[in-house]
PDB file of C-alpha atoms in Angstrom:
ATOM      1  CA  UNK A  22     -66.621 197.194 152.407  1.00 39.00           C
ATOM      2  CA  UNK A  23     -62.726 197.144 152.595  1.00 38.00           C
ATOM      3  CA  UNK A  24     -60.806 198.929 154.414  1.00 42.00           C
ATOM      4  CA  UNK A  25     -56.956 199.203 154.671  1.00 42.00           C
ATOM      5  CA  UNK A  26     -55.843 199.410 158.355  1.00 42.00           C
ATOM      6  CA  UNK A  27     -52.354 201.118 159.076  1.00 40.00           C
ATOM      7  CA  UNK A  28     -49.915 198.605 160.362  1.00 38.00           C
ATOM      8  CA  UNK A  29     -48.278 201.067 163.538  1.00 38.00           C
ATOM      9  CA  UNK A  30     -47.691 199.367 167.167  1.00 37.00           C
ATOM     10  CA  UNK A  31     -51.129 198.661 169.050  1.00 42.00           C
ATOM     11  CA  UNK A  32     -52.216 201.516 171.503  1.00 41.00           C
ATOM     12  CA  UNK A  33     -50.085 204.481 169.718  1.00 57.00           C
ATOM     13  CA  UNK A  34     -50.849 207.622 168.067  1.00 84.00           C
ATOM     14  CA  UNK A  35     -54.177 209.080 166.977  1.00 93.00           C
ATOM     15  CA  UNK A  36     -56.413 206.996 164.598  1.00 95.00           C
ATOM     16  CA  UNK A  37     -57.044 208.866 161.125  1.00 97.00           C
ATOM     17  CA  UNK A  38     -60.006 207.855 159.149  1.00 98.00           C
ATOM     18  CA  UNK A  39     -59.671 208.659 155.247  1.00 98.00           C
ATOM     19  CA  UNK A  40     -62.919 209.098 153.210  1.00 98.00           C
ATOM     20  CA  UNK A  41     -62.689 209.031 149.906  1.00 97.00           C
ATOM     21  CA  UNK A  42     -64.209 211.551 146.772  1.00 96.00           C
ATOM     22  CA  UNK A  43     -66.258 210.438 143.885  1.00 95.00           C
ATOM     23  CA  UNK A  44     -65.354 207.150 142.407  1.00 92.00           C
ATOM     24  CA  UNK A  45     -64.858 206.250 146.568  1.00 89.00           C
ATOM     25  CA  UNK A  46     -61.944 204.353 147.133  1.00 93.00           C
ATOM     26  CA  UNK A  47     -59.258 203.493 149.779  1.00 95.00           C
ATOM     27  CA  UNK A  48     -56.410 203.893 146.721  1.00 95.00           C
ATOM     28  CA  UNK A  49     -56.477 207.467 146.726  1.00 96.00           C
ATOM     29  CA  UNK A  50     -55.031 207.485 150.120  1.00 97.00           C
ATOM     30  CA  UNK A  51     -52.517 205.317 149.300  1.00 96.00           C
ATOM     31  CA  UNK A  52     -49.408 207.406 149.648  1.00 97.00           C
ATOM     32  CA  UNK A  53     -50.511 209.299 152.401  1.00 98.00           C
ATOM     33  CA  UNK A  54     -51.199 206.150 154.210  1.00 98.00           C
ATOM     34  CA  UNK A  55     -47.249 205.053 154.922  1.00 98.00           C
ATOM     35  CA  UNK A  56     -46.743 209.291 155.752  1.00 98.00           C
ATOM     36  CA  UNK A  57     -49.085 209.121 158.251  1.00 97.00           C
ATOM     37  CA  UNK A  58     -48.006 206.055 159.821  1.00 96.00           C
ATOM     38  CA  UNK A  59     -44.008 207.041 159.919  1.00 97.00           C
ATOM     39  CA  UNK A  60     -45.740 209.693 162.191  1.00 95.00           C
ATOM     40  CA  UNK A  61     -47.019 207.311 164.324  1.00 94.00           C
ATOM     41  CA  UNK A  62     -50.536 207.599 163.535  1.00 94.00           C
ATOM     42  CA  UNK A  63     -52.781 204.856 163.362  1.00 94.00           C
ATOM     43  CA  UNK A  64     -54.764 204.958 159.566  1.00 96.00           C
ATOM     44  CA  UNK A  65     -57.694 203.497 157.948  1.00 97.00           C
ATOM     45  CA  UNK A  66     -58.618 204.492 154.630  1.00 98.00           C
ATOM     46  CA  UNK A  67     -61.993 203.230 153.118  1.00 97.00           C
ATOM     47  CA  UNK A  68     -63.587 202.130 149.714  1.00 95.00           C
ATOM     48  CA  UNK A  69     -66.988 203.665 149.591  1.00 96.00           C
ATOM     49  CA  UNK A  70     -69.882 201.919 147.866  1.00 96.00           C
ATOM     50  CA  UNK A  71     -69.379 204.653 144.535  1.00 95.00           C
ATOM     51  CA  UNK A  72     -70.449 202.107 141.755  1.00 94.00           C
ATOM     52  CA  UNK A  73     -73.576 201.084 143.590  1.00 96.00           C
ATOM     53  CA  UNK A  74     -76.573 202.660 142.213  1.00 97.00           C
ATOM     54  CA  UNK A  75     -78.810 201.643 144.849  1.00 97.00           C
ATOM     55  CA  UNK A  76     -76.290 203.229 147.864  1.00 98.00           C
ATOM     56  CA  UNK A  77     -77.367 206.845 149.090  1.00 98.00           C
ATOM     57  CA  UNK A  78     -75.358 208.966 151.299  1.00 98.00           C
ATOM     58  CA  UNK A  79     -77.467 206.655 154.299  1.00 98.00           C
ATOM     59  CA  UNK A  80     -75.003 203.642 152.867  1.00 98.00           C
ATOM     60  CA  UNK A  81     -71.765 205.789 152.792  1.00 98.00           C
ATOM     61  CA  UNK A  82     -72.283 206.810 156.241  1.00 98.00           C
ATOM     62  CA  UNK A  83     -73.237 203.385 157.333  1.00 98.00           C
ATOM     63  CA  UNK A  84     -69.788 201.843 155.483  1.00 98.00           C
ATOM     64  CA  UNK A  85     -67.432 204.780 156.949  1.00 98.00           C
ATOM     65  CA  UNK A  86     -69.229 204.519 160.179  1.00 97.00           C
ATOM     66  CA  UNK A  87     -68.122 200.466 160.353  1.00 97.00           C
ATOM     67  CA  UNK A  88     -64.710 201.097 159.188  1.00 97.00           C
ATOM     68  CA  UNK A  89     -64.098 204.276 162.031  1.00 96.00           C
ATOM     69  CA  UNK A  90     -65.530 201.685 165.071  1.00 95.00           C
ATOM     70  CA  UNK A  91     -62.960 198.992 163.727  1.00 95.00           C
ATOM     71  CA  UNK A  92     -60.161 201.539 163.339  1.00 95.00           C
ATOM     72  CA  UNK A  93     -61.193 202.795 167.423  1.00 92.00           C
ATOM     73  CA  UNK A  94     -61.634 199.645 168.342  1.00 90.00           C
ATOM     74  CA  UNK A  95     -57.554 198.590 167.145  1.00 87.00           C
ATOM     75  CA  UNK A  96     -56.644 201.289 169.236  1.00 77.00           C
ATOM     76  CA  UNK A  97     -54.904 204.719 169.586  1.00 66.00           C
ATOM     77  CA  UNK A  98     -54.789 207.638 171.117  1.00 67.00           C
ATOM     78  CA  UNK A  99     -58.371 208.616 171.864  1.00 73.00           C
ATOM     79  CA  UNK A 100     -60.967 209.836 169.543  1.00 90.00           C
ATOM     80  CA  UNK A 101     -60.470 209.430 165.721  1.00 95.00           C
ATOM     81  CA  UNK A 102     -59.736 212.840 163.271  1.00 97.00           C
ATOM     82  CA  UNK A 103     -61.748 212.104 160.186  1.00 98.00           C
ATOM     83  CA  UNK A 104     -60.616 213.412 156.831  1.00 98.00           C
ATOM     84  CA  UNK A 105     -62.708 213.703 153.495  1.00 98.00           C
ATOM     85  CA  UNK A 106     -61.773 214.469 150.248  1.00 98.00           C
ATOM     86  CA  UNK A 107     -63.710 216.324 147.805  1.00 98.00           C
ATOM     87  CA  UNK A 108     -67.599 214.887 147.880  1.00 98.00           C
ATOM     88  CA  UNK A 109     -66.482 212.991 151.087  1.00 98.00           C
ATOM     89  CA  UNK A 110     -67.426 216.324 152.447  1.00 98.00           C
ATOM     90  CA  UNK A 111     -71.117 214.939 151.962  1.00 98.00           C
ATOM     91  CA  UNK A 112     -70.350 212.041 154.112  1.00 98.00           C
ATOM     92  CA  UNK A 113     -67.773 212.905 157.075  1.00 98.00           C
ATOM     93  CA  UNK A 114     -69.959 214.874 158.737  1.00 98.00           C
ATOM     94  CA  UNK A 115     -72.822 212.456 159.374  1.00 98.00           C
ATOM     95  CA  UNK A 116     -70.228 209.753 160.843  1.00 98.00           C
ATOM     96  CA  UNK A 117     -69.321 212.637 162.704  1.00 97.00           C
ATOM     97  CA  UNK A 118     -73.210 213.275 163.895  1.00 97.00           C
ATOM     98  CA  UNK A 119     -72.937 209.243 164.851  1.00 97.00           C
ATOM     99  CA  UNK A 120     -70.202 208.827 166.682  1.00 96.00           C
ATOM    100  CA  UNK A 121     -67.393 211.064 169.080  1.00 95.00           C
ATOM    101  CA  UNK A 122     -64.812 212.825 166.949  1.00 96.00           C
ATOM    102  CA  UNK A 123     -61.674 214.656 167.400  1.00 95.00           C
ATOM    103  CA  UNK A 124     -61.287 216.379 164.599  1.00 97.00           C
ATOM    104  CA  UNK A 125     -63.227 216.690 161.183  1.00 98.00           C
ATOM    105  CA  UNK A 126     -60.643 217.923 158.374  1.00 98.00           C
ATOM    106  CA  UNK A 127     -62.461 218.658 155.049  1.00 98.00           C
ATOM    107  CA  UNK A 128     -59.401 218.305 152.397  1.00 98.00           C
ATOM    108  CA  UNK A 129     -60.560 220.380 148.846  1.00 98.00           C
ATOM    109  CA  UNK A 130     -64.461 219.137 149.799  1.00 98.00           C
ATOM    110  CA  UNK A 131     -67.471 219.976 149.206  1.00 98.00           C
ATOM    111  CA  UNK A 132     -69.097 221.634 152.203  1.00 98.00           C
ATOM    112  CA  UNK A 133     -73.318 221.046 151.982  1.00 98.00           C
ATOM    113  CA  UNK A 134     -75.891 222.686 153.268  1.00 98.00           C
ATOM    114  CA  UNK A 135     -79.068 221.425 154.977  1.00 98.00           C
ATOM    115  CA  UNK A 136     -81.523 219.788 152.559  1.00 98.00           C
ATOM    116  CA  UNK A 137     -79.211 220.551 149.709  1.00 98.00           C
ATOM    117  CA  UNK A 138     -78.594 218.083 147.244  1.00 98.00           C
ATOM    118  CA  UNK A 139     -74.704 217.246 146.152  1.00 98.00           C
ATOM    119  CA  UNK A 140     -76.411 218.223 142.537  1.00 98.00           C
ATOM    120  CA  UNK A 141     -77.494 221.587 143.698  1.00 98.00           C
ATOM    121  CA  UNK A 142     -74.141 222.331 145.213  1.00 98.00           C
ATOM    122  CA  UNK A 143     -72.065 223.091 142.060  1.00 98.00           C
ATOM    123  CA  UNK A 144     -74.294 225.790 140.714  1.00 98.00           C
ATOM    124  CA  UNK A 145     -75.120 226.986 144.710  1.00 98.00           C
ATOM    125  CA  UNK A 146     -71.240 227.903 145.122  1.00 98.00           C
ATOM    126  CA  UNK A 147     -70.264 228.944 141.571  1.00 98.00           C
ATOM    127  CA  UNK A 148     -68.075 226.062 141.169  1.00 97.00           C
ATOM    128  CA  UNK A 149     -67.685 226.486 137.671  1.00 95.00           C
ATOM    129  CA  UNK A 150     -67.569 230.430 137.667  1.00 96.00           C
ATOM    130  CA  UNK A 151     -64.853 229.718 139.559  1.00 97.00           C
ATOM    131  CA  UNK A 152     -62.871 227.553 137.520  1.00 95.00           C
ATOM    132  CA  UNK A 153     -63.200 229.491 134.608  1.00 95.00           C
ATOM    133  CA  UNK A 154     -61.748 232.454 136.747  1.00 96.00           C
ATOM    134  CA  UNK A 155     -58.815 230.876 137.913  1.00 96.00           C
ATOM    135  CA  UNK A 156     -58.171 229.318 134.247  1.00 95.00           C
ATOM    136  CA  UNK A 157     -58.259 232.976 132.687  1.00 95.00           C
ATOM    137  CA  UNK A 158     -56.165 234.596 135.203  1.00 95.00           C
ATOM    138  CA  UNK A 159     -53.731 231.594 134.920  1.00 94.00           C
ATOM    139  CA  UNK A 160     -53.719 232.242 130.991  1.00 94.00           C
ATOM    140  CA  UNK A 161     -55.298 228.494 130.453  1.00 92.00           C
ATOM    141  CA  UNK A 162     -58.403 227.727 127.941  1.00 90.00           C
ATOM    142  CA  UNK A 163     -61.765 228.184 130.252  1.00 85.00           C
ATOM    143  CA  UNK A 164     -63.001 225.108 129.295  1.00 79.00           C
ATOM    144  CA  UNK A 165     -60.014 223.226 129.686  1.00 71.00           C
ATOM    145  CA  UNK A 166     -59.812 219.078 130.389  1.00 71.00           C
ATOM    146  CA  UNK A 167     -61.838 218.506 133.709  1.00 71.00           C
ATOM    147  CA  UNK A 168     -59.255 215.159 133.939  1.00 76.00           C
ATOM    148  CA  UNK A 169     -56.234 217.553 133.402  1.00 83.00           C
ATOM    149  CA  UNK A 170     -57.841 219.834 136.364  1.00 88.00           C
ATOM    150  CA  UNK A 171     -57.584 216.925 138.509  1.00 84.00           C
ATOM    151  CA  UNK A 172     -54.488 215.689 138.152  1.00 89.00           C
ATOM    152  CA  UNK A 173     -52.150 218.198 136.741  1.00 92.00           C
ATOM    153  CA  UNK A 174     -49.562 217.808 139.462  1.00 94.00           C
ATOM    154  CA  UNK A 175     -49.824 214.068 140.191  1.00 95.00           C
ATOM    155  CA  UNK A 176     -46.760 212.344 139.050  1.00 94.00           C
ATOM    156  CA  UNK A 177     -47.874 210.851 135.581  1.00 92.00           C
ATOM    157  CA  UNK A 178     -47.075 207.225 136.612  1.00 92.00           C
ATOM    158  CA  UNK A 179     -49.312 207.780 139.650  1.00 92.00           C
ATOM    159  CA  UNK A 180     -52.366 208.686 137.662  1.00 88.00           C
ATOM    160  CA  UNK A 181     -52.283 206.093 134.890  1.00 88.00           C
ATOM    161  CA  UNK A 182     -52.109 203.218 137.918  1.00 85.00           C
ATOM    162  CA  UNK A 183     -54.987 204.913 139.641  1.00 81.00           C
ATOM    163  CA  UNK A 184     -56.701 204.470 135.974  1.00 75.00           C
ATOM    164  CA  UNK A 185     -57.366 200.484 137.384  1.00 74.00           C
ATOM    165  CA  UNK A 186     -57.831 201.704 140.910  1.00 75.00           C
ATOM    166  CA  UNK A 187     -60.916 204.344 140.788  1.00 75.00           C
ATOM    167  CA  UNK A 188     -64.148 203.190 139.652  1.00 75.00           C
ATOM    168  CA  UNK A 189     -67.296 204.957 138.811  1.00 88.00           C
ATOM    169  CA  UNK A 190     -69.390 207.216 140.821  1.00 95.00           C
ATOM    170  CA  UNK A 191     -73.090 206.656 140.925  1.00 96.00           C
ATOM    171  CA  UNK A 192     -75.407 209.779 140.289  1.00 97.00           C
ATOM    172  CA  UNK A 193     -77.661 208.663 143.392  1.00 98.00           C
ATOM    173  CA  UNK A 194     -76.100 210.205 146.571  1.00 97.00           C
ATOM    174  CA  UNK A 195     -75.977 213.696 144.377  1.00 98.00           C
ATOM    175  CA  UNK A 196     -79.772 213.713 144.207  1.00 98.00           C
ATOM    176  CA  UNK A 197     -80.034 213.158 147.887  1.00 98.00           C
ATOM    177  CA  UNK A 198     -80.932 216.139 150.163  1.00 98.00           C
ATOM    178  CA  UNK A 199     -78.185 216.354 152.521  1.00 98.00           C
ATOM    179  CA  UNK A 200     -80.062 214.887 156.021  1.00 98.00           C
ATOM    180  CA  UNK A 201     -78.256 217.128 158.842  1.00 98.00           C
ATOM    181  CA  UNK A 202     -80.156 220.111 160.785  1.00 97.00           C
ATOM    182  CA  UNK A 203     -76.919 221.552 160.564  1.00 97.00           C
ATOM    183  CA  UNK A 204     -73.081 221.422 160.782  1.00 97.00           C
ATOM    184  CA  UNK A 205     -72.088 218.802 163.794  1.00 97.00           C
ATOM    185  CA  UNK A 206     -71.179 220.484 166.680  1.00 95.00           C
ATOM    186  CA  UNK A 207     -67.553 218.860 166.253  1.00 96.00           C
ATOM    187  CA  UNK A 208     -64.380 220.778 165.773  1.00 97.00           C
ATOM    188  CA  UNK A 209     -63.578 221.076 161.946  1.00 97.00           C
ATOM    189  CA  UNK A 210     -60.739 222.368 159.971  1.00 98.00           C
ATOM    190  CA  UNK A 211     -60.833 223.433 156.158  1.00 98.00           C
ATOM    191  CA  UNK A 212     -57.503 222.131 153.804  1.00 98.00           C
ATOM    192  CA  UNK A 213     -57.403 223.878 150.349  1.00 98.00           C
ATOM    193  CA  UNK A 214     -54.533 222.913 147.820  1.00 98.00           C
ATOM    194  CA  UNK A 215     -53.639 226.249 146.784  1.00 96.00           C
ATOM    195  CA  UNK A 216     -52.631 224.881 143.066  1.00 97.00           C
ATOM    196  CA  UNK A 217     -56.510 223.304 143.096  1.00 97.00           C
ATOM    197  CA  UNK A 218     -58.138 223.870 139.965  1.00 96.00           C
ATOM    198  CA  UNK A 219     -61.036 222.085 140.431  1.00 96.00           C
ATOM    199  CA  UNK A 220     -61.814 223.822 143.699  1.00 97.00           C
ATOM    200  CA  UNK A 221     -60.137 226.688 143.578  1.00 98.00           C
ATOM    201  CA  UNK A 222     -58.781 228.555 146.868  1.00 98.00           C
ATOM    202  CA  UNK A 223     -60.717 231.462 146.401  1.00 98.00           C
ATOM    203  CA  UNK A 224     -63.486 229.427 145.967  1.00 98.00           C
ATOM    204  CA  UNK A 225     -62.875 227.468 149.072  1.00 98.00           C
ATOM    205  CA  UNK A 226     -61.905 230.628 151.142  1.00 98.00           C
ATOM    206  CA  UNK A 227     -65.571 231.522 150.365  1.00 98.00           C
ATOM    207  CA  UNK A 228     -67.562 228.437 150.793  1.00 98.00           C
ATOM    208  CA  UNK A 229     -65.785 227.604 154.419  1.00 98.00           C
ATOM    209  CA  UNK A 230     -66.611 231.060 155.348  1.00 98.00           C
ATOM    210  CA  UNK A 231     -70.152 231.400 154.335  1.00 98.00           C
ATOM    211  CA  UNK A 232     -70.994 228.161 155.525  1.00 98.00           C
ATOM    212  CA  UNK A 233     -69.103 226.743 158.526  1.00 98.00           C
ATOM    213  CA  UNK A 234     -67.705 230.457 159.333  1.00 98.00           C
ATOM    214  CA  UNK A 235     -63.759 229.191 159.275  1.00 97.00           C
ATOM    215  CA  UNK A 236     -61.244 230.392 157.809  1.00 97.00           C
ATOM    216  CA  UNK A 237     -58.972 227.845 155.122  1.00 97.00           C
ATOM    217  CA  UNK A 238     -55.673 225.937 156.181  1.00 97.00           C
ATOM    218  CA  UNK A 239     -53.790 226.424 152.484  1.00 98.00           C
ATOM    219  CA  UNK A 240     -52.093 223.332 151.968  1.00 98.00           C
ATOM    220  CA  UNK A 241     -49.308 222.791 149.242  1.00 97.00           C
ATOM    221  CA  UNK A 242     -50.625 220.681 145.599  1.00 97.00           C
ATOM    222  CA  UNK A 243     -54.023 220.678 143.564  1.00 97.00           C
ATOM    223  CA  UNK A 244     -57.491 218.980 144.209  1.00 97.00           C
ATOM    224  CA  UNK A 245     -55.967 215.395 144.399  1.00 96.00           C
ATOM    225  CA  UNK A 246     -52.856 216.624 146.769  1.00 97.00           C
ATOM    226  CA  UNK A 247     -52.950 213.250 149.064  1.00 98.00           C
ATOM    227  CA  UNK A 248     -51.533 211.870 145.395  1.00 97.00           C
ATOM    228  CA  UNK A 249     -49.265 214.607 144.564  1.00 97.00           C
ATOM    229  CA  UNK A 250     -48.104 215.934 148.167  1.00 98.00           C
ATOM    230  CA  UNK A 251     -48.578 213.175 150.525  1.00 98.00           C
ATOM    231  CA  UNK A 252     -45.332 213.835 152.864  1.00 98.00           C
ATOM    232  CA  UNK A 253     -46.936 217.601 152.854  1.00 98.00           C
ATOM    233  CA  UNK A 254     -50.043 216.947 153.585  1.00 98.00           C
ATOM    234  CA  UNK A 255     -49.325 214.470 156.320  1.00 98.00           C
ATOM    235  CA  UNK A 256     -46.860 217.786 158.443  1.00 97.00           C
ATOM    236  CA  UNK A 257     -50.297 219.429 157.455  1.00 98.00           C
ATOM    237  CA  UNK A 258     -52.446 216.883 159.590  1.00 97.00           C
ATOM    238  CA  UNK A 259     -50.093 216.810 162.297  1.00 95.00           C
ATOM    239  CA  UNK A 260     -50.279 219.878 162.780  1.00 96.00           C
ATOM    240  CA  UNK A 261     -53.446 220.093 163.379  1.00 96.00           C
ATOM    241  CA  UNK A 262     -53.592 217.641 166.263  1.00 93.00           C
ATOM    242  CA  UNK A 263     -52.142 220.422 168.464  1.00 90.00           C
ATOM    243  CA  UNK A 264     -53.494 223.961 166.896  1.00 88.00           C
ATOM    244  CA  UNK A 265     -56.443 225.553 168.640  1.00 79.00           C
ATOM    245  CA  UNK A 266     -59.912 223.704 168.000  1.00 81.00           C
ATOM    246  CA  UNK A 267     -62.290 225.461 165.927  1.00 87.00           C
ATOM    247  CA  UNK A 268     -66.126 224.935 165.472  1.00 88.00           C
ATOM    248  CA  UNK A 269     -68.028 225.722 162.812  1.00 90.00           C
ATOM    249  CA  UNK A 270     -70.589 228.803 163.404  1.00 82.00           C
ATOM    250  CA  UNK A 271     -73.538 227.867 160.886  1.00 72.00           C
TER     251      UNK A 271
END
């Protein structure tokens, strides 16, 4: 496991652990990292094991749960806010079942339900439906590039490093029934790029309200905004450390 520690003064600001989507690593956080830490945060982003075919969502939680006691254990300002992108959303909440959180921030992720797999999710919430109805009333093909979907508004040079930087995601924690009773009892915000693609807004509006009962916190860039938006995104978390708690009703 590695895990890239933000470099702020010891014993200042609130300690931000960044979970990864599919292909699990720390890089995707990369700009975001220094935006965060200019705000005085303390940061930890984490490689996930993606490319290991033997790891289930038991080893991602196990990983992110080590790298959240280090980050708490460097110091900060209390109890750590937790942010996952994408299928993080399968992960952050069972650190969250593990161990005290401020915050859990689910940024364009996938929200499960219990005892559904991460396969079962994409047909459960229309993912594609969606896609194709945000491509036709965008006037774009309906079967357009899935890569292009990702990463239409990351700057070009940003993407082709991240080419060396992302590696592959094993099928294995997909087939997994997600293990939680239900939602944590931990406060929880939804962040949806409004320019997503992938996940559309209207698709997340839905998904956070059927399943955690919360409404969306529209943030500005597509699914892979901590590339594309990162100074954004960071006013977005910070802003969140002082609006009004809200739990999930599930």
């Amino acid at each position: 496991m590695r895990s890239r520690a933000g470099a702020g003064r010891e014993d200042v600001g609130t300690p931000f652990l960044l979970l990864p989507g599919a292909g699990g690593r720390a890089w995707y956080w990369h700009r975001l990292v220094p935006e965060l830490e200019r705000r005085g945060h303390r940061v930890a982003a984490v490689d996930l094991p993606a490319d290991d075919d033997t790891a289930g969502l038991e080893a991602y939680a196990t990983v992110a749960t080590a790298a959240l006691d280090a980050l708490v254990a460097a110091g900060g300002d209390g109890d750590a806010v937790v942010v996952a992108q994408s299928m993080g959303g399968l992960t952050a909440p069972l650190v969250a079942a593990r161990r005290p959180v401020r915050l859990l921030v689910l940024l364009n992720a996938m929200v499960p339900r219990p005892g559904e797999t991460g396969g079962e999710w994409w047909d459960a919430v229309d993912q594609a439906g969606a896609r194709a109805a945000l491509a036709r009333e965008q006037g774009r093909p309906e079967d357009g590039d899935g890569e292009t979907d990702f990463s239409h508004d990351v700057p070009p040079e940003v993407w082709a490093a991240g080419a060396e930087e992302v590696g592959d995601q094993s099928g294995t924690p997909f087939g997994e029934p997600w293990p939680l009773p239900s939602w944590p009892d931990v406060p929880t915000r939804v962040l949806a790029g409004r320019d997503d693609r992938f996940f559309p807004l209207a698709l997340q509006r839905r998904v956070a309200r059927d399943r955690l009962g919360l409404d969306v916190v529209e943030v500005p860039g597509g699914h892979l905004c901590a590339l594309s938006r990162p100074a954004e995104l960071a006013d977005a978390l910070d802003a969140l450390l002082v609006a009004e708690p809200t739990r999930p009703v599930t």
